[in-house]
């Protein structure tokens, strides 16, 4: 390692936070490839007496470095919490399992008794689960209370491996008279689908001690939802259920509603964007009305719920004194339904204007833009109405149970959504490309960001986003007047990865554009000369990128292969 690299590493380590039994290297962007690279980290670990928590988030650890760090951990028997999310940025997927095996073996050797294991935002896929499978089955995890595996790309195979390991851990720990008592399980955005969710449901049913389950965006349909519902019924201490952006349909919603009737500790229910529909919403409302006196939050947004069912949900919360938020945004209420909903909640003396204070903060920067959007909405007859909720007002889309009005390109680009893109029809890619002025780099960047913002892993939305992007960018890059370098620069600015003297509103989430770029850079129209620029900026530490580590890893892997 060069002397300047050692100096840089020493400066980073000077920021290391120590206290309360915790040693933190969080967010220091350390690139630990070799044993030499990790020398200072190892020294800190070895000299820390009574180490109970180790934070390695926001760094990148290679196989060789992981081995020597593991060696230092073999003597840390008091270690209880491993905060190891986002610590393999830029690594090949094949590097991650051996690194995890080394670290896991060290914890087993040390005789550690873990309470929390967080491996979120590490894009290790099914093979990565094999990397900590032995650790999960070992005595080191008999005491585990929190397991966090958000955004790891485990897939169905990884979900099954994980479920089997949890069941084995419970079996072995029970044999010693201290059964695994897992409390918090987090595995959002992992593409578990029905088979992965069903396998995990079996493990949950055996464990029976869960208090929080977070499994949003996993492509789970009603068979998997039903299996989870049956498992949740056994976990009587459940307080939080977050299954946002899966697909319940009526069957899954009714099954989940039956389970909710038996859960007395529930505080948060997040079934937003889960397509529970009206029948499912009524079933959930019945469950809420019968009990759930500790309920604080109920999210049934974007679930295709019609007016009467939405009103039934509102009526069900009448005696819920602890309720803070009811989200019915994006359902089919219509203007009359919104007014009726407001009347019901005002009758409970529960409606308030808390949202106005929140909006005032945002309006300092967005007031002019919001006014323009509202004016455009009125012109198109698609204005939104407000529906009140207890202690918070949630906007409820003013749509009625009649055929949706036609969508044009301008409407989609002004207010993009997956539904609007699909409603543009099979010629959406041609239409958007035709109506976008590719001589104006800023307009092209804006169009790409709007298109990618509706990206979903499920077809046909994914296909529509990719085809539309291809048509637009093929037209742009093949134009003699299009400035490719300026395009990438402006794109990076809007993504928040490159600073600008202008006041630019960056995109709220990078997941869609990163996944779209991952597709774009592989196409024949994309100038390969731009790949190094993208690589440099996507590799740099950035908080917005940290929350999309799977998409970031996929893009970096593709860029390295070009």
CSV table of N, CA, C and O in Angstrom, one decimal, residues 436-546:
chain,number,residue,atom,x,y,z
A,436,UNK,N,-40.3,14.0,-27.8
A,436,UNK,CA,-39.2,14.6,-27.0
A,436,UNK,C,-38.2,15.2,-27.9
A,436,UNK,O,-37.7,14.6,-28.8
A,437,UNK,N,-37.9,16.4,-27.7
A,437,UNK,CA,-36.9,17.2,-28.5
A,437,UNK,C,-35.5,16.7,-28.1
A,437,UNK,O,-35.0,17.2,-27.0
A,438,UNK,N,-34.9,15.9,-28.8
A,438,UNK,CA,-33.6,15.3,-28.5
A,438,UNK,C,-32.4,16.3,-28.7
A,438,UNK,O,-31.3,16.0,-28.4
A,439,UNK,N,-32.7,17.4,-29.3
A,439,UNK,CA,-31.7,18.5,-29.5
A,439,UNK,C,-31.5,19.2,-28.2
A,439,UNK,O,-30.5,19.9,-28.0
A,440,UNK,N,-32.4,19.1,-27.2
A,440,UNK,CA,-32.3,19.7,-25.9
A,440,UNK,C,-32.0,18.7,-24.9
A,440,UNK,O,-32.8,17.8,-24.5
A,441,UNK,N,-30.7,18.7,-24.4
A,441,UNK,CA,-30.2,17.7,-23.5
A,441,UNK,C,-31.1,17.6,-22.2
A,441,UNK,O,-31.4,16.5,-21.7
A,442,UNK,N,-31.4,18.8,-21.7
A,442,UNK,CA,-32.2,18.8,-20.4
A,442,UNK,C,-33.6,18.1,-20.6
A,442,UNK,O,-34.0,17.4,-19.7
A,443,UNK,N,-34.2,18.3,-21.7
A,443,UNK,CA,-35.5,17.6,-22.0
A,443,UNK,C,-35.3,16.1,-22.0
A,443,UNK,O,-36.2,15.3,-21.6
A,444,UNK,N,-34.2,15.6,-22.6
A,444,UNK,CA,-34.0,14.2,-22.7
A,444,UNK,C,-33.7,13.6,-21.3
A,444,UNK,O,-34.2,12.6,-21.0
A,445,UNK,N,-32.9,14.3,-20.5
A,445,UNK,CA,-32.6,13.9,-19.2
A,445,UNK,C,-33.9,13.8,-18.3
A,445,UNK,O,-34.2,12.8,-17.6
A,446,UNK,N,-34.7,14.8,-18.5
A,446,UNK,CA,-36.0,14.9,-17.7
A,446,UNK,C,-36.9,13.7,-18.1
A,446,UNK,O,-37.5,13.0,-17.3
A,447,UNK,N,-37.0,13.4,-19.4
A,447,UNK,CA,-37.8,12.3,-19.9
A,447,UNK,C,-37.3,11.0,-19.4
A,447,UNK,O,-38.1,10.2,-19.0
A,448,UNK,N,-36.0,10.8,-19.4
A,448,UNK,CA,-35.4,9.5,-19.0
A,448,UNK,C,-35.7,9.3,-17.5
A,448,UNK,O,-36.1,8.2,-17.0
A,449,UNK,N,-35.6,10.4,-16.7
A,449,UNK,CA,-35.8,10.3,-15.3
A,449,UNK,C,-37.3,10.0,-15.0
A,449,UNK,O,-37.6,9.2,-14.1
A,450,UNK,N,-38.2,10.6,-15.7
A,450,UNK,CA,-39.6,10.4,-15.6
A,450,UNK,C,-40.0,9.0,-15.9
A,450,UNK,O,-40.8,8.3,-15.2
A,451,UNK,N,-39.4,8.5,-17.0
A,451,UNK,CA,-39.7,7.1,-17.5
A,451,UNK,C,-39.2,6.1,-16.4
A,451,UNK,O,-39.9,5.2,-16.0
A,452,UNK,N,-38.0,6.3,-16.0
A,452,UNK,CA,-37.3,5.3,-15.1
A,452,UNK,C,-38.0,5.4,-13.7
A,452,UNK,O,-37.9,4.4,-12.9
A,453,UNK,N,-38.6,6.5,-13.4
A,453,UNK,CA,-39.2,6.6,-12.0
A,453,UNK,C,-40.3,5.6,-11.8
A,453,UNK,O,-40.6,5.3,-10.6
A,454,UNK,N,-40.9,5.1,-12.8
A,454,UNK,CA,-42.0,4.1,-12.7
A,454,UNK,C,-41.5,2.7,-12.8
A,454,UNK,O,-42.3,1.7,-12.8
A,455,UNK,N,-40.2,2.5,-12.9
A,455,UNK,CA,-39.6,1.1,-13.0
A,455,UNK,C,-40.1,0.2,-11.9
A,455,UNK,O,-40.1,0.5,-10.7
A,456,UNK,N,-40.5,-1.0,-12.3
A,456,UNK,CA,-40.8,-2.1,-11.4
A,456,UNK,C,-40.1,-3.3,-11.9
A,456,UNK,O,-40.0,-3.5,-13.1
A,457,UNK,N,-39.7,-4.2,-11.0
A,457,UNK,CA,-39.1,-5.5,-11.4
A,457,UNK,C,-40.1,-6.4,-12.2
A,457,UNK,O,-39.6,-7.3,-12.9
A,458,UNK,N,-41.4,-6.2,-12.0
A,458,UNK,CA,-42.3,-7.1,-12.6
A,458,UNK,C,-42.6,-6.6,-14.1
A,458,UNK,O,-42.7,-5.4,-14.3
A,459,UNK,N,-42.7,-7.6,-15.0
A,459,UNK,CA,-43.2,-7.3,-16.3
A,459,UNK,C,-44.7,-7.1,-16.1
A,459,UNK,O,-45.3,-7.6,-15.2
A,460,UNK,N,-45.4,-6.3,-17.0
A,460,UNK,CA,-44.9,-5.6,-18.2
A,460,UNK,C,-44.3,-4.3,-18.0
A,460,UNK,O,-43.9,-3.6,-18.9
A,461,UNK,N,-44.4,-3.7,-16.7
A,461,UNK,CA,-43.9,-2.4,-16.5
A,461,UNK,C,-42.4,-2.3,-16.8
A,461,UNK,O,-41.9,-1.4,-17.5
A,462,UNK,N,-41.6,-3.3,-16.4
A,462,UNK,CA,-40.2,-3.3,-16.7
A,462,UNK,C,-39.9,-3.3,-18.2
A,462,UNK,O,-39.1,-2.5,-18.6
A,463,UNK,N,-40.6,-4.1,-18.9
A,463,UNK,CA,-40.5,-4.1,-20.4
A,463,UNK,C,-40.8,-2.8,-21.0
A,463,UNK,O,-40.1,-2.3,-21.9
A,464,UNK,N,-41.9,-2.2,-20.5
A,464,UNK,CA,-42.3,-0.9,-21.1
A,464,UNK,C,-41.3,0.2,-20.8
A,464,UNK,O,-41.0,1.0,-21.7
A,465,UNK,N,-40.7,0.2,-19.6
A,465,UNK,CA,-39.7,1.2,-19.3
A,465,UNK,C,-38.5,1.0,-20.2
A,465,UNK,O,-37.9,2.0,-20.7
A,466,UNK,N,-38.1,-0.2,-20.3
A,466,UNK,CA,-36.8,-0.5,-21.1
A,466,UNK,C,-37.0,-0.2,-22.6
A,466,UNK,O,-36.2,0.4,-23.2
A,467,UNK,N,-38.2,-0.6,-23.1
A,467,UNK,CA,-38.4,-0.3,-24.5
A,467,UNK,C,-38.6,1.2,-24.8
A,467,UNK,O,-38.1,1.7,-25.8
A,468,UNK,N,-39.2,1.9,-23.9
A,468,UNK,CA,-39.4,3.4,-24.1
A,468,UNK,C,-38.0,4.1,-24.0
A,468,UNK,O,-37.7,5.0,-24.8
A,469,UNK,N,-37.2,3.7,-23.0
A,469,UNK,CA,-35.9,4.2,-22.9
A,469,UNK,C,-35.1,4.0,-24.1
A,469,UNK,O,-34.3,4.8,-24.6
A,470,UNK,N,-35.1,2.7,-24.6
A,470,UNK,CA,-34.4,2.4,-25.8
A,470,UNK,C,-34.7,3.3,-27.0
A,470,UNK,O,-33.8,3.8,-27.7
A,471,UNK,N,-36.0,3.4,-27.2
A,471,UNK,CA,-36.5,4.3,-28.4
A,471,UNK,C,-36.0,5.7,-28.3
A,471,UNK,O,-35.5,6.3,-29.2
A,472,UNK,N,-36.1,6.2,-27.1
A,472,UNK,CA,-35.7,7.6,-26.8
A,472,UNK,C,-34.2,7.8,-27.0
A,472,UNK,O,-33.7,8.7,-27.7
A,473,UNK,N,-33.4,7.0,-26.3
A,473,UNK,CA,-32.0,7.2,-26.2
A,473,UNK,C,-31.3,6.7,-27.5
A,473,UNK,O,-30.3,7.3,-27.9
A,474,UNK,N,-31.9,5.8,-28.3
A,474,UNK,CA,-31.4,5.5,-29.6
A,474,UNK,C,-31.5,6.7,-30.5
A,474,UNK,O,-30.6,7.0,-31.3
A,475,UNK,N,-32.7,7.3,-30.4
A,475,UNK,CA,-32.9,8.5,-31.2
A,475,UNK,C,-31.9,9.6,-30.8
A,475,UNK,O,-31.3,10.3,-31.7
A,476,UNK,N,-31.7,9.8,-29.5
A,476,UNK,CA,-30.8,10.9,-29.1
A,476,UNK,C,-29.3,10.6,-29.4
A,476,UNK,O,-28.7,11.4,-30.0
A,477,UNK,N,-28.8,9.4,-29.1
A,477,UNK,CA,-27.4,9.1,-29.3
A,477,UNK,C,-27.0,9.0,-30.7
A,477,UNK,O,-25.9,9.2,-31.1
A,478,UNK,N,-28.0,8.7,-31.6
A,478,UNK,CA,-27.7,8.6,-33.0
A,478,UNK,C,-27.8,10.0,-33.8
A,478,UNK,O,-27.5,10.1,-34.9
A,479,UNK,N,-28.2,11.0,-33.0
A,479,UNK,CA,-28.4,12.3,-33.6
A,479,UNK,C,-27.0,13.0,-33.6
A,479,UNK,O,-26.3,13.0,-32.6
A,480,UNK,N,-26.7,13.6,-34.7
A,480,UNK,CA,-25.4,14.3,-34.8
A,480,UNK,C,-25.3,15.5,-33.9
A,480,UNK,O,-24.2,16.0,-33.6
A,481,UNK,N,-26.4,16.1,-33.5
A,481,UNK,CA,-26.4,17.3,-32.7
A,481,UNK,C,-26.5,17.0,-31.2
A,481,UNK,O,-26.4,17.9,-30.4
A,482,UNK,N,-26.7,15.7,-30.9
A,482,UNK,CA,-26.8,15.4,-29.4
A,482,UNK,C,-25.5,15.4,-28.7
A,482,UNK,O,-24.5,14.7,-29.2
A,483,UNK,N,-25.4,16.1,-27.6
A,483,UNK,CA,-24.1,16.1,-26.8
A,483,UNK,C,-24.1,15.1,-25.7
A,483,UNK,O,-24.8,15.2,-24.7
A,484,UNK,N,-23.5,13.9,-26.0
A,484,UNK,CA,-23.5,12.8,-25.0
A,484,UNK,C,-22.9,13.1,-23.7
A,484,UNK,O,-23.4,12.7,-22.6
A,485,UNK,N,-21.8,13.9,-23.7
A,485,UNK,CA,-21.1,14.2,-22.5
A,485,UNK,C,-22.0,15.1,-21.6
A,485,UNK,O,-22.1,15.0,-20.4
A,486,UNK,N,-22.7,16.1,-22.3
A,486,UNK,CA,-23.5,17.0,-21.5
A,486,UNK,C,-24.7,16.2,-20.9
A,486,UNK,O,-25.2,16.5,-19.8
A,487,UNK,N,-25.2,15.2,-21.7
A,487,UNK,CA,-26.3,14.4,-21.2
A,487,UNK,C,-25.9,13.7,-19.9
A,487,UNK,O,-26.6,13.7,-18.9
A,488,UNK,N,-24.7,13.0,-19.9
A,488,UNK,CA,-24.3,12.3,-18.7
A,488,UNK,C,-24.1,13.3,-17.5
A,488,UNK,O,-24.5,13.0,-16.4
A,489,UNK,N,-23.5,14.4,-17.8
A,489,UNK,CA,-23.3,15.4,-16.8
A,489,UNK,C,-24.6,15.9,-16.1
A,489,UNK,O,-24.7,15.9,-14.9
A,490,UNK,N,-25.6,16.2,-17.0
A,490,UNK,CA,-26.9,16.7,-16.4
A,490,UNK,C,-27.6,15.5,-15.7
A,490,UNK,O,-28.2,15.8,-14.7
A,491,UNK,N,-27.5,14.3,-16.2
A,491,UNK,CA,-28.1,13.2,-15.5
A,491,UNK,C,-27.5,13.0,-14.1
A,491,UNK,O,-28.2,12.8,-13.2
A,492,UNK,N,-26.2,13.1,-14.0
A,492,UNK,CA,-25.5,12.9,-12.7
A,492,UNK,C,-25.9,14.0,-11.7
A,492,UNK,O,-26.1,13.8,-10.5
A,493,UNK,N,-26.1,15.2,-12.3
A,493,UNK,CA,-26.6,16.3,-11.4
A,493,UNK,C,-28.0,16.1,-10.9
A,493,UNK,O,-28.2,16.2,-9.7
A,494,UNK,N,-28.9,15.6,-11.7
A,494,UNK,CA,-30.2,15.4,-11.3
A,494,UNK,C,-30.3,14.2,-10.4
A,494,UNK,O,-31.2,14.1,-9.6
A,495,UNK,N,-29.4,13.3,-10.5
A,495,UNK,CA,-29.3,12.1,-9.6
A,495,UNK,C,-28.7,12.5,-8.2
A,495,UNK,O,-28.7,11.6,-7.3
A,496,UNK,N,-28.1,13.7,-8.1
A,496,UNK,CA,-27.5,14.1,-6.9
A,496,UNK,C,-26.1,13.6,-6.7
A,496,UNK,O,-25.6,13.6,-5.6
A,497,UNK,N,-25.5,13.1,-7.8
A,497,UNK,CA,-24.1,12.5,-7.7
A,497,UNK,C,-23.1,13.5,-8.1
A,497,UNK,O,-21.9,13.3,-8.0
A,498,UNK,N,-23.5,14.6,-8.7
A,498,UNK,CA,-22.6,15.7,-9.1
A,498,UNK,C,-23.1,17.0,-8.7
A,498,UNK,O,-24.3,17.3,-9.0
A,499,UNK,N,-22.3,17.8,-8.1
A,499,UNK,CA,-22.8,19.1,-7.6
A,499,UNK,C,-22.9,20.1,-8.8
A,499,UNK,O,-22.2,20.0,-9.8
A,500,UNK,N,-23.8,21.1,-8.6
A,500,UNK,CA,-24.1,22.1,-9.6
A,500,UNK,C,-24.3,23.4,-8.9
A,500,UNK,O,-24.8,23.5,-7.8
A,501,UNK,N,-23.9,24.5,-9.6
A,501,UNK,CA,-24.2,25.8,-9.0
A,501,UNK,C,-25.7,26.2,-9.1
A,501,UNK,O,-26.1,27.0,-8.3
A,502,UNK,N,-26.4,25.5,-10.0
A,502,UNK,CA,-27.8,25.7,-10.1
A,502,UNK,C,-28.5,25.0,-9.0
A,502,UNK,O,-28.0,24.1,-8.4
A,503,UNK,N,-29.7,25.5,-8.7
A,503,UNK,CA,-30.6,24.9,-7.7
A,503,UNK,C,-31.4,23.8,-8.4
A,503,UNK,O,-32.4,24.1,-9.0
A,504,UNK,N,-31.0,22.6,-8.3
A,504,UNK,CA,-31.6,21.4,-9.0
A,504,UNK,C,-32.3,20.5,-8.0
A,504,UNK,O,-31.7,20.2,-6.9
A,505,UNK,N,-33.5,20.2,-8.3
A,505,UNK,CA,-34.3,19.2,-7.4
A,505,UNK,C,-33.9,17.8,-7.9
A,505,UNK,O,-34.2,17.4,-9.0
A,506,UNK,N,-33.2,17.1,-7.0
A,506,UNK,CA,-32.8,15.7,-7.4
A,506,UNK,C,-33.9,14.7,-7.2
A,506,UNK,O,-34.9,15.0,-6.5
A,507,UNK,N,-33.8,13.6,-7.9
A,507,UNK,CA,-34.8,12.6,-7.9
A,507,UNK,C,-34.9,12.0,-6.5
A,507,UNK,O,-33.8,11.8,-5.8
A,508,UNK,N,-36.1,11.6,-6.0
A,508,UNK,CA,-36.2,11.1,-4.6
A,508,UNK,C,-35.6,9.7,-4.4
A,508,UNK,O,-35.2,9.4,-3.3
A,509,UNK,N,-35.6,8.9,-5.5
A,509,UNK,CA,-35.1,7.5,-5.3
A,509,UNK,C,-34.3,7.2,-6.6
A,509,UNK,O,-34.7,7.5,-7.7
A,510,UNK,N,-33.1,6.6,-6.4
A,510,UNK,CA,-32.3,6.3,-7.5
A,510,UNK,C,-32.5,4.9,-8.1
A,510,UNK,O,-31.9,4.5,-9.1
A,511,UNK,N,-33.3,4.1,-7.4
A,511,UNK,CA,-33.5,2.7,-7.8
A,511,UNK,C,-33.9,2.5,-9.3
A,511,UNK,O,-33.3,1.8,-10.0
A,512,UNK,N,-34.9,3.3,-9.7
A,512,UNK,CA,-35.4,3.2,-11.1
A,512,UNK,C,-34.4,3.6,-12.1
A,512,UNK,O,-34.2,2.9,-13.1
A,513,UNK,N,-33.7,4.7,-11.9
A,513,UNK,CA,-32.8,5.2,-12.9
A,513,UNK,C,-31.5,4.2,-12.9
A,513,UNK,O,-30.9,4.0,-14.0
A,514,UNK,N,-31.1,3.7,-11.8
A,514,UNK,CA,-30.0,2.8,-11.8
A,514,UNK,C,-30.3,1.5,-12.5
A,514,UNK,O,-29.5,1.0,-13.3
A,515,UNK,N,-31.5,1.0,-12.3
A,515,UNK,CA,-31.9,-0.2,-13.0
A,515,UNK,C,-32.1,0.0,-14.5
A,515,UNK,O,-31.7,-0.8,-15.4
A,516,UNK,N,-32.6,1.2,-14.8
A,516,UNK,CA,-32.7,1.6,-16.2
A,516,UNK,C,-31.3,1.8,-16.9
A,516,UNK,O,-31.1,1.4,-18.1
A,517,UNK,N,-30.4,2.4,-16.2
A,517,UNK,CA,-29.1,2.6,-16.7
A,517,UNK,C,-28.4,1.2,-16.9
A,517,UNK,O,-27.6,1.0,-17.9
A,518,UNK,N,-28.6,0.3,-16.0
A,518,UNK,CA,-28.1,-1.1,-16.1
A,518,UNK,C,-28.5,-1.7,-17.4
A,518,UNK,O,-27.7,-2.4,-18.1
A,519,UNK,N,-29.7,-1.4,-17.9
A,519,UNK,CA,-30.2,-1.9,-19.2
A,519,UNK,C,-29.6,-1.1,-20.3
A,519,UNK,O,-29.1,-1.6,-21.3
A,520,UNK,N,-29.6,0.2,-20.1
A,520,UNK,CA,-29.2,1.1,-21.2
A,520,UNK,C,-27.7,0.9,-21.6
A,520,UNK,O,-27.4,0.9,-22.8
A,521,UNK,N,-26.8,0.8,-20.7
A,521,UNK,CA,-25.4,0.7,-21.0
A,521,UNK,C,-25.0,-0.6,-21.8
A,521,UNK,O,-24.0,-0.6,-22.4
A,522,UNK,N,-25.9,-1.5,-21.7
A,522,UNK,CA,-25.7,-2.8,-22.5
A,522,UNK,C,-26.1,-2.7,-23.9
A,522,UNK,O,-25.8,-3.7,-24.7
A,523,UNK,N,-26.8,-1.7,-24.3
A,523,UNK,CA,-27.4,-1.6,-25.7
A,523,UNK,C,-26.3,-1.0,-26.6
A,523,UNK,O,-25.4,-0.3,-26.3
A,524,UNK,N,-26.5,-1.4,-27.9
A,524,UNK,CA,-25.5,-1.0,-28.9
A,524,UNK,C,-25.5,0.5,-29.2
A,524,UNK,O,-24.5,1.1,-29.7
A,525,UNK,N,-26.6,1.2,-28.8
A,525,UNK,CA,-26.6,2.7,-29.1
A,525,UNK,C,-25.8,3.5,-28.0
A,525,UNK,O,-25.5,4.6,-28.2
A,526,UNK,N,-25.5,2.8,-26.9
A,526,UNK,CA,-24.9,3.6,-25.8
A,526,UNK,C,-23.4,3.7,-26.0
A,526,UNK,O,-22.7,2.7,-26.2
A,527,UNK,N,-22.8,4.9,-26.0
A,527,UNK,CA,-21.4,5.1,-26.2
A,527,UNK,C,-20.6,4.5,-25.1
A,527,UNK,O,-20.7,5.0,-23.9
A,528,UNK,N,-19.7,3.6,-25.4
A,528,UNK,CA,-19.0,2.9,-24.3
A,528,UNK,C,-18.0,3.8,-23.7
A,528,UNK,O,-17.5,3.6,-22.6
A,529,UNK,N,-17.7,5.0,-24.4
A,529,UNK,CA,-16.7,5.9,-23.8
A,529,UNK,C,-17.3,6.6,-22.5
A,529,UNK,O,-16.6,7.2,-21.7
A,530,UNK,N,-18.6,6.5,-22.3
A,530,UNK,CA,-19.2,7.1,-21.2
A,530,UNK,C,-19.2,6.2,-19.9
A,530,UNK,O,-19.5,6.7,-18.8
A,531,UNK,N,-18.9,5.0,-20.1
A,531,UNK,CA,-18.9,4.0,-19.0
A,531,UNK,C,-18.0,4.4,-17.9
A,531,UNK,O,-18.3,4.3,-16.7
A,532,UNK,N,-16.7,4.8,-18.2
A,532,UNK,CA,-15.8,5.2,-17.1
A,532,UNK,C,-16.3,6.3,-16.2
A,532,UNK,O,-16.1,6.3,-15.0
A,533,UNK,N,-17.0,7.3,-16.9
A,533,UNK,CA,-17.6,8.4,-16.1
A,533,UNK,C,-18.7,7.9,-15.1
A,533,UNK,O,-18.7,8.3,-14.0
A,534,UNK,N,-19.6,7.1,-15.7
A,534,UNK,CA,-20.6,6.5,-14.8
A,534,UNK,C,-20.0,5.7,-13.7
A,534,UNK,O,-20.5,5.8,-12.5
A,535,UNK,N,-19.0,4.9,-14.0
A,535,UNK,CA,-18.4,4.1,-13.0
A,535,UNK,C,-17.8,4.9,-11.9
A,535,UNK,O,-18.0,4.6,-10.7
A,536,UNK,N,-17.1,6.0,-12.2
A,536,UNK,CA,-16.5,6.8,-11.2
A,536,UNK,C,-17.5,7.4,-10.2
A,536,UNK,O,-17.3,7.4,-9.0
A,537,UNK,N,-18.6,7.9,-10.8
A,537,UNK,CA,-19.6,8.6,-9.9
A,537,UNK,C,-20.5,7.6,-9.1
A,537,UNK,O,-20.9,7.9,-8.0
A,538,UNK,N,-20.8,6.5,-9.7
A,538,UNK,CA,-21.6,5.5,-9.0
A,538,UNK,C,-20.8,4.8,-7.9
A,538,UNK,O,-21.4,4.3,-6.9
A,539,UNK,N,-19.5,4.8,-8.1
A,539,UNK,CA,-18.6,4.1,-7.1
A,539,UNK,C,-18.4,5.0,-5.8
A,539,UNK,O,-18.3,4.5,-4.7
A,540,UNK,N,-18.5,6.3,-6.0
A,540,UNK,CA,-18.2,7.3,-4.9
A,540,UNK,C,-19.3,7.1,-3.8
A,540,UNK,O,-20.4,6.8,-4.1
A,541,UNK,N,-18.9,7.3,-2.6
A,541,UNK,CA,-19.8,7.2,-1.4
A,541,UNK,C,-21.0,8.2,-1.6
A,541,UNK,O,-20.7,9.4,-1.9
A,542,UNK,N,-22.2,7.8,-1.4
A,542,UNK,CA,-23.3,8.7,-1.5
A,542,UNK,C,-24.5,8.1,-0.8
A,542,UNK,O,-24.8,6.9,-1.0
A,543,UNK,N,-25.1,8.8,0.1
A,543,UNK,CA,-26.2,8.3,0.9
A,543,UNK,C,-27.4,7.8,0.0
A,543,UNK,O,-28.0,6.8,0.3
A,544,UNK,N,-27.7,8.5,-1.0
A,544,UNK,CA,-28.8,8.1,-1.9
A,544,UNK,C,-28.5,6.7,-2.6
A,544,UNK,O,-29.4,5.9,-2.7
A,545,UNK,N,-27.2,6.5,-2.9
A,545,UNK,CA,-26.8,5.3,-3.5
A,545,UNK,C,-26.8,4.1,-2.5
A,545,UNK,O,-27.1,3.0,-2.9
A,546,UNK,N,-26.5,4.5,-1.3
A,546,UNK,CA,-26.5,3.4,-0.2
A,546,UNK,C,-27.8,2.7,0.0
A,546,UNK,O,-27.9,1.6,0.3
